[in-house]
GROMACS .gro file of C-alpha atoms in nm:
model
  497
    1UNK     CA    1 -20.913  -8.074 -19.316
    2UNK     CA    2 -20.742  -7.795 -19.579
    3UNK     CA    3 -20.617  -7.632 -19.234
    4UNK     CA    4 -20.415  -7.956 -19.141
    5UNK     CA    5 -20.244  -7.989 -19.432
    6UNK     CA    6 -20.175  -7.648 -19.444
    7UNK     CA    7 -20.016  -7.663 -19.080
    8UNK     CA    8 -19.858  -7.993 -19.185
    9UNK     CA    9 -19.657  -7.824 -19.501
   10UNK     CA   10 -19.565  -7.528 -19.242
   11UNK     CA   11 -19.408  -7.733 -18.995
   12UNK     CA   12 -19.212  -7.954 -19.237
   13UNK     CA   13 -19.050  -7.616 -19.413
   14UNK     CA   14 -18.967  -7.491 -19.082
   15UNK     CA   15 -18.842  -7.838 -18.988
   16UNK     CA   16 -18.621  -7.847 -19.288
   17UNK     CA   17 -18.450  -7.475 -19.221
   18UNK     CA   18 -18.392  -7.544 -18.889
   19UNK     CA   19 -18.186  -7.873 -18.888
   20UNK     CA   20 -18.005  -7.677 -19.162
   21UNK     CA   21 -17.984  -7.408 -18.953
   22UNK     CA   22 -17.861  -7.638 -18.674
   23UNK     CA   23 -17.648  -7.828 -18.841
   24UNK     CA   24 -17.468  -7.515 -19.034
   25UNK     CA   25 -17.440  -7.302 -18.697
   26UNK     CA   26 -17.304  -7.623 -18.519
   27UNK     CA   27 -16.982  -7.653 -18.742
   28UNK     CA   28 -16.906  -7.301 -18.761
   29UNK     CA   29 -16.880  -7.293 -18.375
   30UNK     CA   30 -16.671  -7.617 -18.394
   31UNK     CA   31 -16.456  -7.503 -18.685
   32UNK     CA   32 -16.421  -7.119 -18.598
   33UNK     CA   33 -16.484  -7.055 -18.274
   34UNK     CA   34 -16.169  -7.036 -18.002
   35UNK     CA   35 -16.365  -6.955 -17.655
   36UNK     CA   36 -16.115  -6.735 -17.431
   37UNK     CA   37 -15.975  -6.938 -17.181
   38UNK     CA   38 -16.087  -6.962 -16.845
   39UNK     CA   39 -15.858  -6.966 -16.513
   40UNK     CA   40 -16.005  -7.108 -16.223
   41UNK     CA   41 -15.806  -6.810 -16.019
   42UNK     CA   42 -15.945  -6.512 -16.174
   43UNK     CA   43 -16.320  -6.425 -16.098
   44UNK     CA   44 -16.648  -6.574 -16.243
   45UNK     CA   45 -16.753  -6.436 -16.536
   46UNK     CA   46 -17.121  -6.289 -16.414
   47UNK     CA   47 -17.414  -6.497 -16.496
   48UNK     CA   48 -17.614  -6.374 -16.783
   49UNK     CA   49 -18.020  -6.452 -16.760
   50UNK     CA   50 -18.064  -6.452 -17.142
   51UNK     CA   51 -17.735  -6.499 -17.319
   52UNK     CA   52 -17.705  -6.368 -17.681
   53UNK     CA   53 -17.809  -6.714 -17.865
   54UNK     CA   54 -18.119  -6.758 -17.659
   55UNK     CA   55 -18.202  -6.376 -17.793
   56UNK     CA   56 -18.174  -6.469 -18.146
   57UNK     CA   57 -18.320  -6.794 -18.150
   58UNK     CA   58 -18.564  -6.690 -17.924
   59UNK     CA   59 -18.660  -6.388 -18.146
   60UNK     CA   60 -18.714  -6.625 -18.458
   61UNK     CA   61 -18.942  -6.857 -18.285
   62UNK     CA   62 -19.093  -6.557 -18.167
   63UNK     CA   63 -19.184  -6.456 -18.530
   64UNK     CA   64 -19.289  -6.831 -18.632
   65UNK     CA   65 -19.523  -6.858 -18.323
   66UNK     CA   66 -19.704  -6.565 -18.404
   67UNK     CA   67 -19.710  -6.663 -18.786
   68UNK     CA   68 -19.845  -7.022 -18.652
   69UNK     CA   69 -20.122  -6.866 -18.428
   70UNK     CA   70 -20.259  -6.592 -18.694
   71UNK     CA   71 -20.273  -6.912 -18.967
   72UNK     CA   72 -20.389  -7.190 -18.750
   73UNK     CA   73 -20.436  -7.081 -18.388
   74UNK     CA   74 -20.738  -7.003 -18.187
   75UNK     CA   75 -20.734  -6.845 -17.830
   76UNK     CA   76 -21.015  -7.044 -17.640
   77UNK     CA   77 -20.728  -7.105 -17.336
   78UNK     CA   78 -20.649  -6.722 -17.336
   79UNK     CA   79 -21.045  -6.633 -17.393
   80UNK     CA   80 -21.065  -6.733 -17.002
   81UNK     CA   81 -20.785  -6.450 -16.947
   82UNK     CA   82 -20.946  -6.213 -17.081
   83UNK     CA   83 -21.289  -6.239 -16.971
   84UNK     CA   84 -21.183  -6.270 -16.616
   85UNK     CA   85 -20.989  -5.951 -16.673
   86UNK     CA   86 -21.316  -5.745 -16.842
   87UNK     CA   87 -21.515  -5.923 -16.554
   88UNK     CA   88 -21.289  -5.768 -16.290
   89UNK     CA   89 -21.254  -5.433 -16.456
   90UNK     CA   90 -21.631  -5.428 -16.508
   91UNK     CA   91 -21.648  -5.494 -16.150
   92UNK     CA   92 -21.845  -5.801 -16.166
   93UNK     CA   93 -21.523  -6.010 -16.013
   94UNK     CA   94 -21.829  -6.251 -15.824
   95UNK     CA   95 -21.841  -6.440 -16.136
   96UNK     CA   96 -21.461  -6.535 -16.246
   97UNK     CA   97 -21.509  -6.913 -16.138
   98UNK     CA   98 -21.832  -7.004 -16.288
   99UNK     CA   99 -21.719  -7.395 -16.421
  100UNK     CA  100 -21.998  -7.578 -16.591
  101UNK     CA  101 -22.054  -7.860 -16.335
  102UNK     CA  102 -22.108  -8.122 -16.609
  103UNK     CA  103 -21.856  -7.988 -16.845
  104UNK     CA  104 -21.502  -7.864 -16.728
  105UNK     CA  105 -21.450  -7.714 -17.056
  106UNK     CA  106 -21.759  -7.519 -17.042
  107UNK     CA  107 -21.845  -7.194 -16.820
  108UNK     CA  108 -22.207  -7.104 -16.699
  109UNK     CA  109 -22.349  -6.775 -16.642
  110UNK     CA  110 -22.521  -6.481 -16.834
  111UNK     CA  111 -22.209  -6.244 -16.799
  112UNK     CA  112 -21.937  -6.514 -16.941
  113UNK     CA  113 -22.181  -6.604 -17.209
  114UNK     CA  114 -22.218  -6.218 -17.288
  115UNK     CA  115 -21.836  -6.136 -17.295
  116UNK     CA  116 -21.744  -6.477 -17.504
  117UNK     CA  117 -22.025  -6.383 -17.752
  118UNK     CA  118 -21.782  -6.064 -17.796
  119UNK     CA  119 -21.477  -6.263 -17.871
  120UNK     CA  120 -21.627  -6.520 -18.036
  121UNK     CA  121 -21.448  -6.474 -18.417
  122UNK     CA  122 -21.099  -6.499 -18.278
  123UNK     CA  123 -21.188  -6.733 -18.003
  124UNK     CA  124 -21.511  -7.009 -18.062
  125UNK     CA  125 -21.561  -7.193 -17.699
  126UNK     CA  126 -21.441  -6.974 -17.459
  127UNK     CA  127 -21.322  -7.181 -17.147
  128UNK     CA  128 -21.354  -7.111 -16.780
  129UNK     CA  129 -21.161  -6.907 -16.555
  130UNK     CA  130 -20.942  -7.130 -16.341
  131UNK     CA  131 -20.651  -6.930 -16.249
  132UNK     CA  132 -20.503  -6.740 -15.945
  133UNK     CA  133 -20.783  -6.400 -15.930
  134UNK     CA  134 -20.483  -6.151 -15.924
  135UNK     CA  135 -20.392  -6.267 -16.271
  136UNK     CA  136 -20.721  -6.145 -16.364
  137UNK     CA  137 -20.646  -5.811 -16.186
  138UNK     CA  138 -20.308  -5.768 -16.344
  139UNK     CA  139 -20.487  -5.800 -16.636
  140UNK     CA  140 -20.779  -5.568 -16.667
  141UNK     CA  141 -20.621  -5.201 -16.728
  142UNK     CA  142 -20.484  -5.375 -17.047
  143UNK     CA  143 -20.840  -5.489 -17.171
  144UNK     CA  144 -20.894  -5.094 -17.196
  145UNK     CA  145 -20.583  -5.056 -17.432
  146UNK     CA  146 -20.570  -5.347 -17.665
  147UNK     CA  147 -20.824  -5.610 -17.871
  148UNK     CA  148 -20.853  -5.976 -17.759
  149UNK     CA  149 -20.707  -6.072 -18.096
  150UNK     CA  150 -20.369  -5.858 -17.996
  151UNK     CA  151 -20.336  -5.976 -17.657
  152UNK     CA  152 -20.354  -6.346 -17.828
  153UNK     CA  153 -20.077  -6.258 -18.051
  154UNK     CA  154 -19.884  -6.104 -17.778
  155UNK     CA  155 -19.887  -6.418 -17.541
  156UNK     CA  156 -19.786  -6.625 -17.893
  157UNK     CA  157 -19.487  -6.395 -17.900
  158UNK     CA  158 -19.387  -6.493 -17.554
  159UNK     CA  159 -19.462  -6.858 -17.581
  160UNK     CA  160 -19.238  -6.852 -17.890
  161UNK     CA  161 -18.922  -6.718 -17.717
  162UNK     CA  162 -19.029  -6.942 -17.423
  163UNK     CA  163 -18.954  -7.262 -17.647
  164UNK     CA  164 -18.616  -7.139 -17.645
  165UNK     CA  165 -18.555  -7.020 -17.309
  166UNK     CA  166 -18.674  -7.377 -17.244
  167UNK     CA  167 -18.485  -7.561 -17.439
  168UNK     CA  168 -18.182  -7.364 -17.269
  169UNK     CA  169 -18.231  -7.359 -16.959
  170UNK     CA  170 -18.345  -7.708 -16.966
  171UNK     CA  171 -17.958  -7.833 -17.094
  172UNK     CA  172 -17.764  -7.565 -16.898
  173UNK     CA  173 -17.943  -7.700 -16.575
  174UNK     CA  174 -17.735  -7.992 -16.617
  175UNK     CA  175 -17.420  -7.885 -16.838
  176UNK     CA  176 -17.399  -7.584 -16.575
  177UNK     CA  177 -17.285  -7.402 -16.936
  178UNK     CA  178 -17.392  -7.230 -17.198
  179UNK     CA  179 -17.607  -7.385 -17.455
  180UNK     CA  180 -17.468  -7.392 -17.818
  181UNK     CA  181 -17.615  -7.254 -18.070
  182UNK     CA  182 -17.631  -7.561 -18.285
  183UNK     CA  183 -17.756  -7.772 -17.983
  184UNK     CA  184 -18.026  -7.469 -17.893
  185UNK     CA  185 -18.201  -7.424 -18.219
  186UNK     CA  186 -18.226  -7.850 -18.277
  187UNK     CA  187 -18.375  -7.877 -17.958
  188UNK     CA  188 -18.618  -7.563 -17.983
  189UNK     CA  189 -18.679  -7.713 -18.338
  190UNK     CA  190 -18.812  -8.026 -18.189
  191UNK     CA  191 -18.995  -7.899 -17.886
  192UNK     CA  192 -19.199  -7.665 -18.101
  193UNK     CA  193 -19.288  -7.908 -18.345
  194UNK     CA  194 -19.393  -8.139 -18.148
  195UNK     CA  195 -19.734  -8.213 -18.009
  196UNK     CA  196 -19.745  -8.097 -17.723
  197UNK     CA  197 -19.587  -7.756 -17.861
  198UNK     CA  198 -19.830  -7.763 -18.164
  199UNK     CA  199 -20.106  -7.758 -17.903
  200UNK     CA  200 -19.999  -7.500 -17.684
  201UNK     CA  201 -19.980  -7.259 -17.988
  202UNK     CA  202 -20.314  -7.365 -18.129
  203UNK     CA  203 -20.466  -7.306 -17.780
  204UNK     CA  204 -20.325  -7.018 -17.663
  205UNK     CA  205 -20.165  -7.190 -17.374
  206UNK     CA  206 -19.913  -7.071 -17.152
  207UNK     CA  207 -19.770  -7.382 -17.072
  208UNK     CA  208 -19.422  -7.243 -17.260
  209UNK     CA  209 -19.384  -6.988 -17.048
  210UNK     CA  210 -19.442  -7.156 -16.713
  211UNK     CA  211 -19.236  -7.427 -16.761
  212UNK     CA  212 -18.938  -7.176 -16.914
  213UNK     CA  213 -19.008  -7.012 -16.599
  214UNK     CA  214 -18.952  -7.325 -16.358
  215UNK     CA  215 -18.622  -7.422 -16.558
  216UNK     CA  216 -18.459  -7.081 -16.543
  217UNK     CA  217 -18.544  -7.086 -16.170
  218UNK     CA  218 -18.373  -7.414 -16.100
  219UNK     CA  219 -18.051  -7.303 -16.324
  220UNK     CA  220 -18.022  -6.965 -16.145
  221UNK     CA  221 -18.110  -7.121 -15.763
  222UNK     CA  222 -17.784  -7.106 -15.655
  223UNK     CA  223 -17.523  -6.800 -15.852
  224UNK     CA  224 -17.881  -6.591 -15.819
  225UNK     CA  225 -18.113  -6.699 -15.567
  226UNK     CA  226 -18.367  -6.362 -15.554
  227UNK     CA  227 -18.421  -6.405 -15.939
  228UNK     CA  228 -18.445  -6.774 -15.919
  229UNK     CA  229 -18.749  -6.673 -15.640
  230UNK     CA  230 -18.913  -6.473 -15.846
  231UNK     CA  231 -18.970  -6.674 -16.206
  232UNK     CA  232 -19.061  -7.003 -15.953
  233UNK     CA  233 -19.292  -6.749 -15.759
  234UNK     CA  234 -19.411  -6.596 -16.082
  235UNK     CA  235 -19.483  -7.000 -16.261
  236UNK     CA  236 -19.672  -7.078 -15.940
  237UNK     CA  237 -19.899  -6.776 -16.001
  238UNK     CA  238 -20.013  -6.945 -16.351
  239UNK     CA  239 -20.023  -7.272 -16.217
  240UNK     CA  240 -20.065  -7.446 -15.895
  241UNK     CA  241 -19.796  -7.731 -15.918
  242UNK     CA  242 -19.455  -7.565 -15.920
  243UNK     CA  243 -19.496  -7.414 -15.585
  244UNK     CA  244 -19.314  -7.788 -15.481
  245UNK     CA  245 -18.990  -7.684 -15.611
  246UNK     CA  246 -18.985  -7.357 -15.310
  247UNK     CA  247 -19.019  -7.680 -15.093
  248UNK     CA  248 -18.697  -7.828 -15.299
  249UNK     CA  249 -18.525  -7.516 -15.265
  250UNK     CA  250 -18.551  -7.492 -14.872
  251UNK     CA  251 -18.457  -7.879 -14.869
  252UNK     CA  252 -18.108  -7.775 -14.963
  253UNK     CA  253 -17.849  -7.607 -14.802
  254UNK     CA  254 -17.713  -7.424 -15.154
  255UNK     CA  255 -18.050  -7.361 -15.242
  256UNK     CA  256 -18.225  -7.224 -14.960
  257UNK     CA  257 -18.155  -6.869 -15.038
  258UNK     CA  258 -18.391  -6.909 -15.304
  259UNK     CA  259 -18.658  -7.120 -15.153
  260UNK     CA  260 -18.636  -6.778 -14.901
  261UNK     CA  261 -18.674  -6.564 -15.175
  262UNK     CA  262 -18.944  -6.735 -15.373
  263UNK     CA  263 -19.132  -6.745 -15.024
  264UNK     CA  264 -19.115  -6.374 -14.971
  265UNK     CA  265 -19.245  -6.289 -15.310
  266UNK     CA  266 -19.492  -6.566 -15.320
  267UNK     CA  267 -19.577  -6.407 -14.945
  268UNK     CA  268 -19.631  -6.050 -15.129
  269UNK     CA  269 -19.858  -6.194 -15.396
  270UNK     CA  270 -20.064  -6.349 -15.144
  271UNK     CA  271 -20.106  -6.008 -14.919
  272UNK     CA  272 -20.158  -5.816 -15.264
  273UNK     CA  273 -20.373  -6.047 -15.353
  274UNK     CA  274 -20.617  -6.026 -15.045
  275UNK     CA  275 -20.560  -5.699 -15.048
  276UNK     CA  276 -20.668  -5.586 -15.378
  277UNK     CA  277 -20.893  -5.889 -15.461
  278UNK     CA  278 -21.077  -5.939 -15.175
  279UNK     CA  279 -21.117  -6.208 -14.900
  280UNK     CA  280 -21.405  -6.359 -15.113
  281UNK     CA  281 -21.296  -6.379 -15.424
  282UNK     CA  282 -20.966  -6.594 -15.295
  283UNK     CA  283 -21.171  -6.784 -15.104
  284UNK     CA  284 -21.417  -6.820 -15.388
  285UNK     CA  285 -21.072  -6.950 -15.598
  286UNK     CA  286 -20.977  -7.182 -15.318
  287UNK     CA  287 -21.338  -7.360 -15.316
  288UNK     CA  288 -21.265  -7.399 -15.722
  289UNK     CA  289 -20.919  -7.549 -15.687
  290UNK     CA  290 -21.113  -7.800 -15.403
  291UNK     CA  291 -21.359  -7.906 -15.637
  292UNK     CA  292 -21.170  -7.927 -15.891
  293UNK     CA  293 -20.951  -8.201 -15.688
  294UNK     CA  294 -21.248  -8.421 -15.589
  295UNK     CA  295 -21.351  -8.429 -15.936
  296UNK     CA  296 -21.260  -8.651 -16.236
  297UNK     CA  297 -21.213  -8.501 -16.567
  298UNK     CA  298 -21.226  -8.730 -16.880
  299UNK     CA  299 -21.060  -8.599 -17.185
  300UNK     CA  300 -20.896  -8.758 -17.470
  301UNK     CA  301 -20.625  -8.473 -17.443
  302UNK     CA  302 -20.622  -8.535 -17.035
  303UNK     CA  303 -20.353  -8.819 -16.982
  304UNK     CA  304 -20.371  -8.893 -16.619
  305UNK     CA  305 -20.458  -9.182 -16.425
  306UNK     CA  306 -20.761  -9.049 -16.305
  307UNK     CA  307 -20.894  -8.938 -16.650
  308UNK     CA  308 -20.738  -9.309 -16.825
  309UNK     CA  309 -20.889  -9.559 -16.542
  310UNK     CA  310 -21.227  -9.334 -16.557
  311UNK     CA  311 -21.430  -9.557 -16.810
  312UNK     CA  312 -21.731  -9.463 -17.060
  313UNK     CA  313 -21.686  -9.087 -17.101
  314UNK     CA  314 -22.022  -8.898 -17.219
  315UNK     CA  315 -21.952  -8.833 -17.599
  316UNK     CA  316 -22.145  -8.458 -17.565
  317UNK     CA  317 -21.908  -8.303 -17.344
  318UNK     CA  318 -21.515  -8.217 -17.407
  319UNK     CA  319 -21.413  -8.249 -17.074
  320UNK     CA  320 -21.691  -8.498 -16.861
  321UNK     CA  321 -21.689  -8.403 -16.465
  322UNK     CA  322 -21.728  -8.742 -16.300
  323UNK     CA  323 -21.778  -8.727 -15.956
  324UNK     CA  324 -21.656  -9.114 -15.833
  325UNK     CA  325 -21.295  -9.210 -15.850
  326UNK     CA  326 -21.246  -9.579 -15.941
  327UNK     CA  327 -20.996  -9.733 -15.616
  328UNK     CA  328 -20.774  -9.885 -15.881
  329UNK     CA  329 -20.666  -9.497 -15.959
  330UNK     CA  330 -20.544  -9.431 -15.612
  331UNK     CA  331 -20.375  -9.744 -15.600
  332UNK     CA  332 -20.189  -9.695 -15.922
  333UNK     CA  333 -20.081  -9.344 -15.821
  334UNK     CA  334 -19.986  -9.471 -15.506
  335UNK     CA  335 -19.736  -9.731 -15.634
  336UNK     CA  336 -19.575  -9.471 -15.896
  337UNK     CA  337 -19.527  -9.221 -15.613
  338UNK     CA  338 -19.341  -9.499 -15.367
  339UNK     CA  339 -19.126  -9.622 -15.663
  340UNK     CA  340 -19.021  -9.275 -15.747
  341UNK     CA  341 -18.963  -9.187 -15.395
  342UNK     CA  342 -18.742  -9.505 -15.336
  343UNK     CA  343 -18.588  -9.425 -15.644
  344UNK     CA  344 -18.499  -9.103 -15.508
  345UNK     CA  345 -18.394  -9.208 -15.215
  346UNK     CA  346 -18.139  -9.436 -15.343
  347UNK     CA  347 -17.970  -9.160 -15.566
  348UNK     CA  348 -17.958  -8.961 -15.231
  349UNK     CA  349 -17.715  -9.266 -15.133
  350UNK     CA  350 -17.525  -9.243 -15.415
  351UNK     CA  351 -17.230  -9.042 -15.555
  352UNK     CA  352 -17.408  -8.830 -15.788
  353UNK     CA  353 -17.307  -8.437 -15.826
  354UNK     CA  354 -17.660  -8.350 -15.923
  355UNK     CA  355 -17.869  -8.439 -15.624
  356UNK     CA  356 -18.019  -8.141 -15.632
  357UNK     CA  357 -18.129  -8.127 -15.959
  358UNK     CA  358 -18.287  -8.475 -15.957
  359UNK     CA  359 -18.465  -8.420 -15.666
  360UNK     CA  360 -18.633  -8.106 -15.825
  361UNK     CA  361 -18.693  -8.282 -16.148
  362UNK     CA  362 -18.871  -8.499 -15.934
  363UNK     CA  363 -19.085  -8.347 -15.769
  364UNK     CA  364 -19.231  -8.122 -16.052
  365UNK     CA  365 -19.233  -8.442 -16.280
  366UNK     CA  366 -19.455  -8.629 -16.030
  367UNK     CA  367 -19.659  -8.395 -15.933
  368UNK     CA  368 -19.729  -8.295 -16.265
  369UNK     CA  369 -19.803  -8.653 -16.363
  370UNK     CA  370 -20.000  -8.733 -16.057
  371UNK     CA  371 -20.232  -8.470 -16.067
  372UNK     CA  372 -20.547  -8.532 -16.179
  373UNK     CA  373 -20.470  -8.264 -16.527
  374UNK     CA  374 -20.220  -8.403 -16.732
  375UNK     CA  375 -20.294  -8.198 -17.058
  376UNK     CA  376 -20.166  -8.321 -17.374
  377UNK     CA  377 -19.945  -7.968 -17.402
  378UNK     CA  378 -19.811  -8.079 -17.053
  379UNK     CA  379 -19.556  -8.288 -17.217
  380UNK     CA  380 -19.347  -7.982 -17.297
  381UNK     CA  381 -19.169  -8.021 -16.982
  382UNK     CA  382 -19.051  -8.361 -17.046
  383UNK     CA  383 -18.747  -8.207 -17.220
  384UNK     CA  384 -18.538  -8.132 -16.875
  385UNK     CA  385 -18.555  -8.497 -16.801
  386UNK     CA  386 -18.465  -8.608 -17.117
  387UNK     CA  387 -18.167  -8.339 -17.121
  388UNK     CA  388 -18.086  -8.508 -16.830
  389UNK     CA  389 -18.084  -8.834 -16.922
  390UNK     CA  390 -17.835  -8.774 -17.197
  391UNK     CA  391 -17.589  -8.517 -17.097
  392UNK     CA  392 -17.514  -8.696 -16.714
  393UNK     CA  393 -17.610  -9.062 -16.792
  394UNK     CA  394 -17.509  -9.059 -17.153
  395UNK     CA  395 -17.797  -9.246 -17.233
  396UNK     CA  396 -17.929  -9.206 -17.567
  397UNK     CA  397 -18.225  -9.476 -17.581
  398UNK     CA  398 -18.434  -9.203 -17.381
  399UNK     CA  399 -18.467  -9.008 -17.748
  400UNK     CA  400 -18.747  -9.304 -17.807
  401UNK     CA  401 -18.994  -9.090 -17.613
  402UNK     CA  402 -18.995  -8.872 -17.913
  403UNK     CA  403 -19.235  -9.172 -18.064
  404UNK     CA  404 -19.492  -9.043 -17.856
  405UNK     CA  405 -19.406  -8.708 -17.857
  406UNK     CA  406 -19.542  -8.650 -18.262
  407UNK     CA  407 -19.789  -8.817 -18.443
  408UNK     CA  408 -19.904  -9.038 -18.521
  409UNK     CA  409 -19.903  -9.199 -18.178
  410UNK     CA  410 -19.833  -8.901 -17.969
  411UNK     CA  411 -20.147  -8.710 -18.197
  412UNK     CA  412 -20.383  -8.489 -18.033
  413UNK     CA  413 -20.694  -8.763 -18.085
  414UNK     CA  414 -20.985  -8.623 -18.276
  415UNK     CA  415 -21.172  -8.919 -18.400
  416UNK     CA  416 -21.132  -9.274 -18.456
  417UNK     CA  417 -21.084  -9.199 -18.806
  418UNK     CA  418 -20.881  -8.906 -18.842
  419UNK     CA  419 -20.624  -9.024 -18.520
  420UNK     CA  420 -20.683  -9.392 -18.523
  421UNK     CA  421 -20.338  -9.448 -18.386
  422UNK     CA  422 -20.325  -9.168 -18.133
  423UNK     CA  423 -20.266  -9.290 -17.749
  424UNK     CA  424 -20.433  -9.091 -17.478
  425UNK     CA  425 -20.154  -9.243 -17.242
  426UNK     CA  426 -19.872  -9.081 -17.406
  427UNK     CA  427 -19.826  -8.742 -17.237
  428UNK     CA  428 -19.810  -8.928 -16.910
  429UNK     CA  429 -19.534  -9.175 -17.058
  430UNK     CA  430 -19.379  -8.885 -17.186
  431UNK     CA  431 -19.314  -8.757 -16.832
  432UNK     CA  432 -19.270  -9.086 -16.598
  433UNK     CA  433 -19.015  -9.276 -16.864
  434UNK     CA  434 -18.733  -9.005 -16.904
  435UNK     CA  435 -18.777  -8.989 -16.519
  436UNK     CA  436 -18.727  -9.331 -16.461
  437UNK     CA  437 -18.447  -9.364 -16.707
  438UNK     CA  438 -18.301  -9.070 -16.516
  439UNK     CA  439 -18.338  -9.186 -16.148
  440UNK     CA  440 -18.291  -9.559 -16.280
  441UNK     CA  441 -17.927  -9.461 -16.396
  442UNK     CA  442 -17.602  -9.398 -16.152
  443UNK     CA  443 -17.698  -9.598 -15.863
  444UNK     CA  444 -17.396  -9.776 -15.754
  445UNK     CA  445 -17.625 -10.092 -15.551
  446UNK     CA  446 -17.345 -10.223 -15.419
  447UNK     CA  447 -17.198  -9.976 -15.203
  448UNK     CA  448 -17.585  -9.800 -15.153
  449UNK     CA  449 -17.699  -9.836 -14.748
  450UNK     CA  450 -17.945  -9.687 -14.569
  451UNK     CA  451 -17.652  -9.518 -14.347
  452UNK     CA  452 -17.554  -9.361 -14.684
  453UNK     CA  453 -17.861  -9.251 -14.743
  454UNK     CA  454 -17.936  -9.062 -14.473
  455UNK     CA  455 -17.601  -8.923 -14.467
  456UNK     CA  456 -17.645  -8.773 -14.803
  457UNK     CA  457 -17.961  -8.624 -14.677
  458UNK     CA  458 -17.822  -8.467 -14.354
  459UNK     CA  459 -17.559  -8.342 -14.586
  460UNK     CA  460 -17.724  -8.155 -14.828
  461UNK     CA  461 -17.993  -8.046 -14.583
  462UNK     CA  462 -17.720  -7.891 -14.313
  463UNK     CA  463 -17.490  -7.755 -14.600
  464UNK     CA  464 -17.177  -7.972 -14.547
  465UNK     CA  465 -17.255  -8.130 -14.904
  466UNK     CA  466 -17.051  -8.330 -15.121
  467UNK     CA  467 -16.885  -8.201 -15.369
  468UNK     CA  468 -17.041  -8.032 -15.672
  469UNK     CA  469 -16.966  -7.930 -16.016
  470UNK     CA  470 -16.845  -7.535 -16.096
  471UNK     CA  471 -17.192  -7.396 -16.211
  472UNK     CA  472 -17.152  -7.151 -16.497
  473UNK     CA  473 -17.565  -7.039 -16.554
  474UNK     CA  474 -17.722  -6.997 -16.848
  475UNK     CA  475 -17.491  -6.703 -16.961
  476UNK     CA  476 -17.097  -6.874 -16.902
  477UNK     CA  477 -16.893  -6.981 -17.143
  478UNK     CA  478 -16.714  -7.300 -17.150
  479UNK     CA  479 -16.358  -7.336 -17.091
  480UNK     CA  480 -16.284  -7.616 -17.276
  481UNK     CA  481 -16.100  -7.536 -17.575
  482UNK     CA  482 -16.310  -7.822 -17.713
  483UNK     CA  483 -16.666  -7.681 -17.664
  484UNK     CA  484 -16.809  -7.785 -17.976
  485UNK     CA  485 -16.758  -8.126 -17.891
  486UNK     CA  486 -16.749  -8.126 -17.514
  487UNK     CA  487 -17.115  -7.896 -17.485
  488UNK     CA  488 -17.305  -8.181 -17.378
  489UNK     CA  489 -17.092  -8.280 -17.112
  490UNK     CA  490 -17.092  -8.154 -16.737
  491UNK     CA  491 -16.903  -7.892 -16.641
  492UNK     CA  492 -16.552  -8.046 -16.439
  493UNK     CA  493 -16.551  -8.071 -16.082
  494UNK     CA  494 -16.471  -7.848 -15.823
  495UNK     CA  495 -16.415  -7.902 -15.437
  496UNK     CA  496 -16.386  -7.538 -15.336
  497UNK     CA  497 -16.761  -7.476 -15.272
   0.00000   0.00000   0.00000
């Protein structure tokens, strides 16, 4: 209880300081900054992957995340990466995938137990390894150089920077302009202080890194397809779900180069995996993924439809493994998928200038929400549809979702006494509600026909697409002299694309 109290006090101080700083920087920008005029006839300024304000804000949250990790966090999730790398280094790669068949949070086998005991002071409950084997092989040399505690701190620092990068990319995706510093600070603060953000820090999760890579890849997909392909390939290496973005890239002529780039780098990773890790290890990983897909994993912090409808839990298991999936789960997930697909098709027949962004976000959020694992920290990615709903739909009501992203309703469930109002469906709702609001808005019901829907899809696929706004990337400065007031407005249309 004392640890939770100290964490609450620390978070309150961070919120106060960052909000004051955000307001001061915003007022300074609006009052004093005079951006240079931009002329369409001149060459576009080069895209910067990490603008100055992202570096500054990201560095500050890097320090804050490291401090939080040192004071309140542990490395249970990162222990899986570390132990897997140690096993590879010791020539015991055959023991990489050793999940307890009754409890998904536990690993089995003498090799895992022995390695887990060595780092038990920093990770009391080492989780099993389920990731791509190439990660373990790449990290193996690192285990000879640094300690596990140092590894946890390094990842915490990377995650801290990625909170700012995810916020900036999520906003720039819709505005096609650089994110103002004040908005960046405020958005990053909210994301960092949310239950999903705090849980990522506490567990040593890599969700901030993965979602930041995805968002940045989407932003750069038109102007820098090679970098975009690299980022999405890296994200898909850590988690499988981002691979669906590659399909979206290939479906849009304007983003197809990014899709080809992503396929190229992903193929290289597959070839390297087979050559370096071996077919046996690769097959073991694929068998593990197949096993996970066949089971229902029940936990208070798993908001998937599967877990919510699984029924009575075995209280002795941290993440209970159930073989049978209720029929209702399949029906509900199918209905959700059909509704989202229907709304997406209506968007294809509308006059939206953000069809690619809407399709990509729909694919990402729906594949995440309808999977068998929707951990509470996955709610971090909700910032992308929330930003889109505010920026292109002007619907500020989506901020009501914050009620289920913060305690008490969005708190990580502990027990009925300490977290009585915690809702197990909070993360699922945080993903689906903003996405639904984004898809429901901007549909011209009177003019949409089947022919327009088919025509819209064909235009985007073949390249004779509707006019799209000028892209500025994450590092472009807005040409609008009132940049402080218009920073969350999409860039003006340019019909010469």
